[in-house]
Coordinates of N, CA and C in Angstrom, one line a residue:
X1 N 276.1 181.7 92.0 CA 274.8 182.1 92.2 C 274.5 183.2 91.2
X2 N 273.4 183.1 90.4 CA 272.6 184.3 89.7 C 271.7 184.5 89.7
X3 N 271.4 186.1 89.6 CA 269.7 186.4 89.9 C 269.4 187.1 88.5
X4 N 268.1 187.3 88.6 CA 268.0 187.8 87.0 C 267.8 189.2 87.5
X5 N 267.4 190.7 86.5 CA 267.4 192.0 86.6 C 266.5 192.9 87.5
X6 N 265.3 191.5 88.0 CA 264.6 192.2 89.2 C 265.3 192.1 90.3
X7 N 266.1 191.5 90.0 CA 267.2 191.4 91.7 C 268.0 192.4 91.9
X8 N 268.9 192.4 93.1 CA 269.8 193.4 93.5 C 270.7 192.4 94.4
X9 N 271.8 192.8 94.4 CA 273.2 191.4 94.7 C 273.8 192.7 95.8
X10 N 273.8 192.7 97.2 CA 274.2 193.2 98.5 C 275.1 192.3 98.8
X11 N 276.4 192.5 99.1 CA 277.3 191.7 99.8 C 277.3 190.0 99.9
X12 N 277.0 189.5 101.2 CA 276.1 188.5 100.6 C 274.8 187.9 100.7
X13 N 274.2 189.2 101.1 CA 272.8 188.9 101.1 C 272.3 189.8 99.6
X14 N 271.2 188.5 99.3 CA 270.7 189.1 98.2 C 269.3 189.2 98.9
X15 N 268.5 190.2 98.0 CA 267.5 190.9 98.0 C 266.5 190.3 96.5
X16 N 265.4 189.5 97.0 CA 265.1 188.9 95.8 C 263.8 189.6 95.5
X17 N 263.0 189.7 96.6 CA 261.5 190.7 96.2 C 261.3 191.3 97.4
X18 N 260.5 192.3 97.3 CA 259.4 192.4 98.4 C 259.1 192.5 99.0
X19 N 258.8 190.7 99.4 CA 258.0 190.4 100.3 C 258.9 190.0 101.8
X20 N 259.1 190.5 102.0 CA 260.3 189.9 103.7 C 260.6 188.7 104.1
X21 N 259.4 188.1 104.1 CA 259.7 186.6 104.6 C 260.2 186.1 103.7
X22 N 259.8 185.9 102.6 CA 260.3 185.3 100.9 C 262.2 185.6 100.6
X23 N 262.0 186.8 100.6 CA 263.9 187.5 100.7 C 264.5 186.5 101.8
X24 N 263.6 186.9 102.8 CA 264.9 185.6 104.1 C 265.1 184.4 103.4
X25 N 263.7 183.5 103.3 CA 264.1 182.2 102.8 C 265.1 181.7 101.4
X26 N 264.7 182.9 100.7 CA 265.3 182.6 99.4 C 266.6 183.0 99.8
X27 N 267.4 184.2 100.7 CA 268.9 184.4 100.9 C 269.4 183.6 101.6
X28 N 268.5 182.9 102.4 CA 268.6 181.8 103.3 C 269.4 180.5 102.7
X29 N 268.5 180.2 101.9 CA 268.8 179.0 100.8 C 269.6 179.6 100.2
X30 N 270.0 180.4 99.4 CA 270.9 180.8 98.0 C 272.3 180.5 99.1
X31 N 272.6 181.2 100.5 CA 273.8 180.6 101.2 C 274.5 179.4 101.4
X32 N 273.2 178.5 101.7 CA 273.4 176.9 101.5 C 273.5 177.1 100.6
X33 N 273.0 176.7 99.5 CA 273.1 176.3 97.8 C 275.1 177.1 97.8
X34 N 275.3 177.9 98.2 CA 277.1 178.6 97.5 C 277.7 177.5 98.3
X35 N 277.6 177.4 99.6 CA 278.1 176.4 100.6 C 278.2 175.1 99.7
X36 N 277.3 174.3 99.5 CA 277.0 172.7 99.2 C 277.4 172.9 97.8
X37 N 277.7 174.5 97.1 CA 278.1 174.2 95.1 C 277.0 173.3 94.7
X38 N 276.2 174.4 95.1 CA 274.9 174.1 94.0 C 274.6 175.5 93.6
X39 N 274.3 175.5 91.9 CA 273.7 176.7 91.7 C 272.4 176.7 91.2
X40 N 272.3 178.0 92.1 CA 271.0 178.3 92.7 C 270.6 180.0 91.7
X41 N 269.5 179.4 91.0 CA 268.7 180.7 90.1 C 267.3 180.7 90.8
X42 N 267.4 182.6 90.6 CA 266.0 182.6 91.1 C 265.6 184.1 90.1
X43 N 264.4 183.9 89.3 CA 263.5 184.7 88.8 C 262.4 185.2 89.6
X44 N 262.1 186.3 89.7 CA 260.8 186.3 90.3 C 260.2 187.7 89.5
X45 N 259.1 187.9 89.7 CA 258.1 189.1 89.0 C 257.8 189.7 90.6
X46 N 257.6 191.2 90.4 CA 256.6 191.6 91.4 C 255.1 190.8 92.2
X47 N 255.1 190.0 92.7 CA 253.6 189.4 92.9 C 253.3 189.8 94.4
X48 N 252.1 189.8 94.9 CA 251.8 189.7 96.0 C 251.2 188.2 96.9
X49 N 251.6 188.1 98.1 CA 251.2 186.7 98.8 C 250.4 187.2 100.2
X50 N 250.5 188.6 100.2 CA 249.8 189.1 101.7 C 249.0 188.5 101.9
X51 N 248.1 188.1 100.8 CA 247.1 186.9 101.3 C 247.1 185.5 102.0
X52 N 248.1 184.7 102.3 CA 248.3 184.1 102.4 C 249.2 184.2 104.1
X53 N 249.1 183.5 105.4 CA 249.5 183.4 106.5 C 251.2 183.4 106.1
X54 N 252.0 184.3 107.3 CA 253.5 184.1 106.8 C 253.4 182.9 107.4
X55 N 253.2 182.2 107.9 CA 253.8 180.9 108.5 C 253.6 179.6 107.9
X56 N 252.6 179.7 106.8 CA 252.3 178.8 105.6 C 253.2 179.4 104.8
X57 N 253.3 180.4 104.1 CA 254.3 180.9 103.4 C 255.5 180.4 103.6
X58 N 256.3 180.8 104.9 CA 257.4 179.7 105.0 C 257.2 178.5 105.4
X59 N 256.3 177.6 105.6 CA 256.1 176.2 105.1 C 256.0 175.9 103.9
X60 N 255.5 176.7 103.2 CA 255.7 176.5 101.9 C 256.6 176.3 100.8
X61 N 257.7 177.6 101.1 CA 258.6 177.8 100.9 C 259.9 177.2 101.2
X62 N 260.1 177.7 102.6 CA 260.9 176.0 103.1 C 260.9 174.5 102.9
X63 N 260.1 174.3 103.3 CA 259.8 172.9 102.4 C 260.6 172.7 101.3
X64 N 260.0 173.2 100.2 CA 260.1 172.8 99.2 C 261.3 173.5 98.5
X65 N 261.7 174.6 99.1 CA 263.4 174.6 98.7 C 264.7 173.4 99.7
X66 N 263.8 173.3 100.9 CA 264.6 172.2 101.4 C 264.9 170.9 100.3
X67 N 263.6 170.3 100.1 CA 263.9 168.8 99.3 C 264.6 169.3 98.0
X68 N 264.4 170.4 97.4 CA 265.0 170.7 95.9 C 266.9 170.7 96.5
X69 N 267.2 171.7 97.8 CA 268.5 171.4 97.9 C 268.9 170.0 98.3
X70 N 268.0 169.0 99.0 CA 268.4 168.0 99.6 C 268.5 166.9 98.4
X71 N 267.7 167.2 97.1 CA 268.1 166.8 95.8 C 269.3 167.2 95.3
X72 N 269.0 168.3 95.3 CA 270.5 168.7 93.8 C 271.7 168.2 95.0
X73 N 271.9 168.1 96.2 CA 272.9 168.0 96.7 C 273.6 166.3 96.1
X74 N 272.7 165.7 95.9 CA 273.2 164.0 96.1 C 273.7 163.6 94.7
X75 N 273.6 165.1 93.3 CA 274.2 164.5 92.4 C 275.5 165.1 92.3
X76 N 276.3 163.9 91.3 CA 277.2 163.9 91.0 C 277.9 165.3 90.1
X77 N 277.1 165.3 89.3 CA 277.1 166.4 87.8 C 276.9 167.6 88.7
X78 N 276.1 167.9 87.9 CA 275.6 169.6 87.5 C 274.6 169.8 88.7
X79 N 275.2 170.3 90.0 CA 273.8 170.6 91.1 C 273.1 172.1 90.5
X80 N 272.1 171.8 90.8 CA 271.3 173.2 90.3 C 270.0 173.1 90.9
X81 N 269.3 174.3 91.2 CA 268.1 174.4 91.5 C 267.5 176.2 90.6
X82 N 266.3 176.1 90.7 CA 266.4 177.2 89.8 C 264.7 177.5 90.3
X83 N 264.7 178.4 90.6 CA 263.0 179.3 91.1 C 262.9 180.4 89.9
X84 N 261.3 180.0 90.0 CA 260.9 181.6 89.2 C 259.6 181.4 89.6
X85 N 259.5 182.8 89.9 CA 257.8 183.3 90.6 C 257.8 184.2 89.5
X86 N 256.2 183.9 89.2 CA 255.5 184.6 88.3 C 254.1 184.9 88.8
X87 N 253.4 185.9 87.9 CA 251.7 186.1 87.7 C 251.7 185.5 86.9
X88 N 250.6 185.0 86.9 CA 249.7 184.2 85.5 C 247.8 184.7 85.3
X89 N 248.0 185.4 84.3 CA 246.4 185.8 84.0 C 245.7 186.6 85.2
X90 N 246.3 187.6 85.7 CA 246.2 188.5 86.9 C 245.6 187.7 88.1
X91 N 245.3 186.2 88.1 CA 244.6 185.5 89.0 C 245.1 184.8 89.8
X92 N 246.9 184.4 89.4 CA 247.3 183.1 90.1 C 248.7 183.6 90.4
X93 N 249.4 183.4 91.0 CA 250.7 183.5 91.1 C 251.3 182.0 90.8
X94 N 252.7 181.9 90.0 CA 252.8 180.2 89.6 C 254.3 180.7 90.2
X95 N 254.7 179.1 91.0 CA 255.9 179.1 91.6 C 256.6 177.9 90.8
X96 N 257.8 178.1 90.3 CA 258.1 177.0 89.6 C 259.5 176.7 90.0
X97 N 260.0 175.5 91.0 CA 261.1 175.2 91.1 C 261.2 173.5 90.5
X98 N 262.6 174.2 89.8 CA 263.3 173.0 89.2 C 264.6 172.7 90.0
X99 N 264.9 171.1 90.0 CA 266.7 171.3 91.0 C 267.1 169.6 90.1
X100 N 268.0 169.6 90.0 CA 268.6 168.3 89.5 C 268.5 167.4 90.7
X101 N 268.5 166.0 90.1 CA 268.3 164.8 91.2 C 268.5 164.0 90.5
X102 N 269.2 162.8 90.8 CA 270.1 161.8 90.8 C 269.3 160.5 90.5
X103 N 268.1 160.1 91.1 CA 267.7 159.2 90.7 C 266.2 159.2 91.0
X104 N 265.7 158.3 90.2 CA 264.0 157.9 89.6 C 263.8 158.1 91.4
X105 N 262.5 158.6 91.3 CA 261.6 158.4 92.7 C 260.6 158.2 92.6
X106 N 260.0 157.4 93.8 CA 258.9 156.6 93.7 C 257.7 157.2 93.7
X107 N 256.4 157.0 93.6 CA 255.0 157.8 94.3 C 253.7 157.0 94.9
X108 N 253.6 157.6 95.8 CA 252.6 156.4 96.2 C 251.2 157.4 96.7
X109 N 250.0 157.5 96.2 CA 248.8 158.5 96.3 C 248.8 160.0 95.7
X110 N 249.9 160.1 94.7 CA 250.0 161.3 93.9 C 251.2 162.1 94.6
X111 N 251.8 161.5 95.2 CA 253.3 162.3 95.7 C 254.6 161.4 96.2
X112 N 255.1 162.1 96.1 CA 256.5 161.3 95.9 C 257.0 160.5 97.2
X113 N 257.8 159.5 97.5 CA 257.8 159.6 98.6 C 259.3 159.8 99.4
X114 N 259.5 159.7 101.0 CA 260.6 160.5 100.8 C 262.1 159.2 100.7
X115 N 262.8 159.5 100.8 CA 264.6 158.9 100.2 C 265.2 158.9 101.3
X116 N 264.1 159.2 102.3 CA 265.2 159.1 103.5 C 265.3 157.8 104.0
X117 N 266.1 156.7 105.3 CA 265.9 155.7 105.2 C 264.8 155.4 106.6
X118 N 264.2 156.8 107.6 CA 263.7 156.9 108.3 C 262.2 157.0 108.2
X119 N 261.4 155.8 107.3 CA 260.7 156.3 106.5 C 259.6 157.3 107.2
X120 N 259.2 156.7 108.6 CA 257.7 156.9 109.2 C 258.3 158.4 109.9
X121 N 259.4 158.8 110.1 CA 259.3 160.2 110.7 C 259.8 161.3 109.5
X122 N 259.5 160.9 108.7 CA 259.8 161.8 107.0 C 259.0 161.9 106.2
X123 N 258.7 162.7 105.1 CA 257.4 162.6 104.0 C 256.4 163.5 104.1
X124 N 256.3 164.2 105.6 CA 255.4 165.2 105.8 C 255.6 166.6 105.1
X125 N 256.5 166.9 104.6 CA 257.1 168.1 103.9 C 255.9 168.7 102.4
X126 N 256.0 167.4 101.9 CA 255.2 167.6 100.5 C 253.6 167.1 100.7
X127 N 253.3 166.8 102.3 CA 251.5 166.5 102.8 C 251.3 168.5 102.8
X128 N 252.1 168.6 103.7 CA 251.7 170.2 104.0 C 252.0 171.1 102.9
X129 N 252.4 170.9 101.8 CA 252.9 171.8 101.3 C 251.6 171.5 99.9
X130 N 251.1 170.7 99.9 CA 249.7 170.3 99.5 C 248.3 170.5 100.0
X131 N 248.7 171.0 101.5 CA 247.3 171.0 102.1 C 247.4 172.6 102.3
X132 N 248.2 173.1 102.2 CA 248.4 175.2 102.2 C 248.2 175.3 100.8
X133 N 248.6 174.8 99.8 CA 248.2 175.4 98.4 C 246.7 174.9 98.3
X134 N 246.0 174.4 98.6 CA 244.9 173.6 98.4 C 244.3 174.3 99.2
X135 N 244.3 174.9 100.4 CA 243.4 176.1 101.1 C 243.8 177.0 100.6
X136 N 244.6 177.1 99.9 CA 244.5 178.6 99.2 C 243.7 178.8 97.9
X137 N 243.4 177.5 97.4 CA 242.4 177.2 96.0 C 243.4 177.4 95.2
X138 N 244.6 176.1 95.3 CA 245.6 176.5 94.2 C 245.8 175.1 93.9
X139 N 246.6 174.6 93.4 CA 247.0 173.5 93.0 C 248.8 173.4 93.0
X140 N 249.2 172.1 93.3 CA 250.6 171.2 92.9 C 250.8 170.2 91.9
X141 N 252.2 170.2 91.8 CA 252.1 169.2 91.0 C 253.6 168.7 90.9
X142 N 253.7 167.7 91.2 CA 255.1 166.9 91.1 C 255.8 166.3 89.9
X143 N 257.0 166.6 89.6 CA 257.2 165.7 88.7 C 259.0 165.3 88.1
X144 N 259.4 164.0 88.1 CA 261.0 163.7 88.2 C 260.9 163.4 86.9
X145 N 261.7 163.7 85.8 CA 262.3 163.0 84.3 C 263.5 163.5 84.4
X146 N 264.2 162.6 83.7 CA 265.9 163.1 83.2 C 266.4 163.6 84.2
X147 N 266.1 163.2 85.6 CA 267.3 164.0 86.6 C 266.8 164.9 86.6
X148 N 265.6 165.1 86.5 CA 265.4 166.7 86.9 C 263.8 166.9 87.8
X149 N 263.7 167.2 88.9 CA 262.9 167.4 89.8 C 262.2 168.5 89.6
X150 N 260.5 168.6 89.8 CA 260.0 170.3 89.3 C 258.9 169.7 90.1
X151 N 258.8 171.2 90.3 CA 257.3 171.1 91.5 C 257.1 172.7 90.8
X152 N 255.5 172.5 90.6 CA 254.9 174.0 90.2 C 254.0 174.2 90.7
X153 N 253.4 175.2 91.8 CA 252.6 175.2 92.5 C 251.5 176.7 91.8
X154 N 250.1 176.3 91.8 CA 249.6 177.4 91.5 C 248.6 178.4 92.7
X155 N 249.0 179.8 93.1 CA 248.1 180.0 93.8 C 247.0 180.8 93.3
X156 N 246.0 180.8 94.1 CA 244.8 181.7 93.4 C 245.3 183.3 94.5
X157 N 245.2 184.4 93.6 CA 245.2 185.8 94.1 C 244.0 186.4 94.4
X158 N 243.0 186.5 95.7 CA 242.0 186.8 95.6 C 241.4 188.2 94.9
X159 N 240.4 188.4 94.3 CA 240.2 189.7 93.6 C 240.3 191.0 94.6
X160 N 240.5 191.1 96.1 CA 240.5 192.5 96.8 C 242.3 192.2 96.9
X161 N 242.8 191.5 96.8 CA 244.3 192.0 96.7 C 245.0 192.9 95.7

């Protein structure tokens, strides 16, 4: 596991930003990821999300580091997953996770669908995680080439934050 120079490496909890809920999830995950040998990078900038409900935040969050580990886990090679939070243009916060994945996936209405074989109680992961960025006046965006899975989510930072 590596973090880049905004981070701080505690025993084995790492300390990634901030924001409380975000540090759980991400030390949360970075555990699993050492467990399952996958490595797991995370960048982040100072940003703020106070805007944003904690309980969408980790739906948000969860989520979508779930499927990124539940990806990189099934290849063979090189597991990796890799986050970086940024500001963009003092107006948006951009979340960008990338994780290796093994094989082509399908899409059906602009999102992927899920690989599990249970189809009708699965898939809800990337509905919700579409309908919180989207009340936040942000945008998603999905996308698999070369084994490699990226979802970049954009949020809007309202101007009294």
């Amino acid at each position: 596991t590596s973090i880049s120079p905004l981070c701080q490496w505690k025993h084995c909890n790492q300390v990634f930003w901030i924001n409380n809920i975000i540090n759980i999830i991400l030390s949360e995950k970075a555990e699993i990821c050492r467990k399952k040998q996958i490595d797991f990078k995370v960048n982040v900038a100072v940003v703020q999300l106070d805007h944003i409900d904690p309980a969408a935040v980790c739906l948000l969050f969860g989520n979508l580091l779930d499927n990124a580990i539940e990806g990189a886990e099934k290849c063979s090679e090189h597991k990796f997953i890799t986050v970086q939070i940024e500001k963009f243009n003092e107006q948006f916060v951009v979340l960008s996770i990338k994780n290796s994945c093994q094989t082509a996936m399908l899409k059906k209405h602009g999102l992927f669908l899920t690989t599990k074989p249970d189809k009708d109680k699965h898939g809800y992961g990337l509905k919700s995680v579409q309908k919180i960025v989207e009340e936040q006046g942000g945008t998603v965006e999905f996308d698999c080439s070369a084994n490699v899975f990226k979802t970049t989510v954009l949020l809007h930072i309202p101007a009294s934050v």
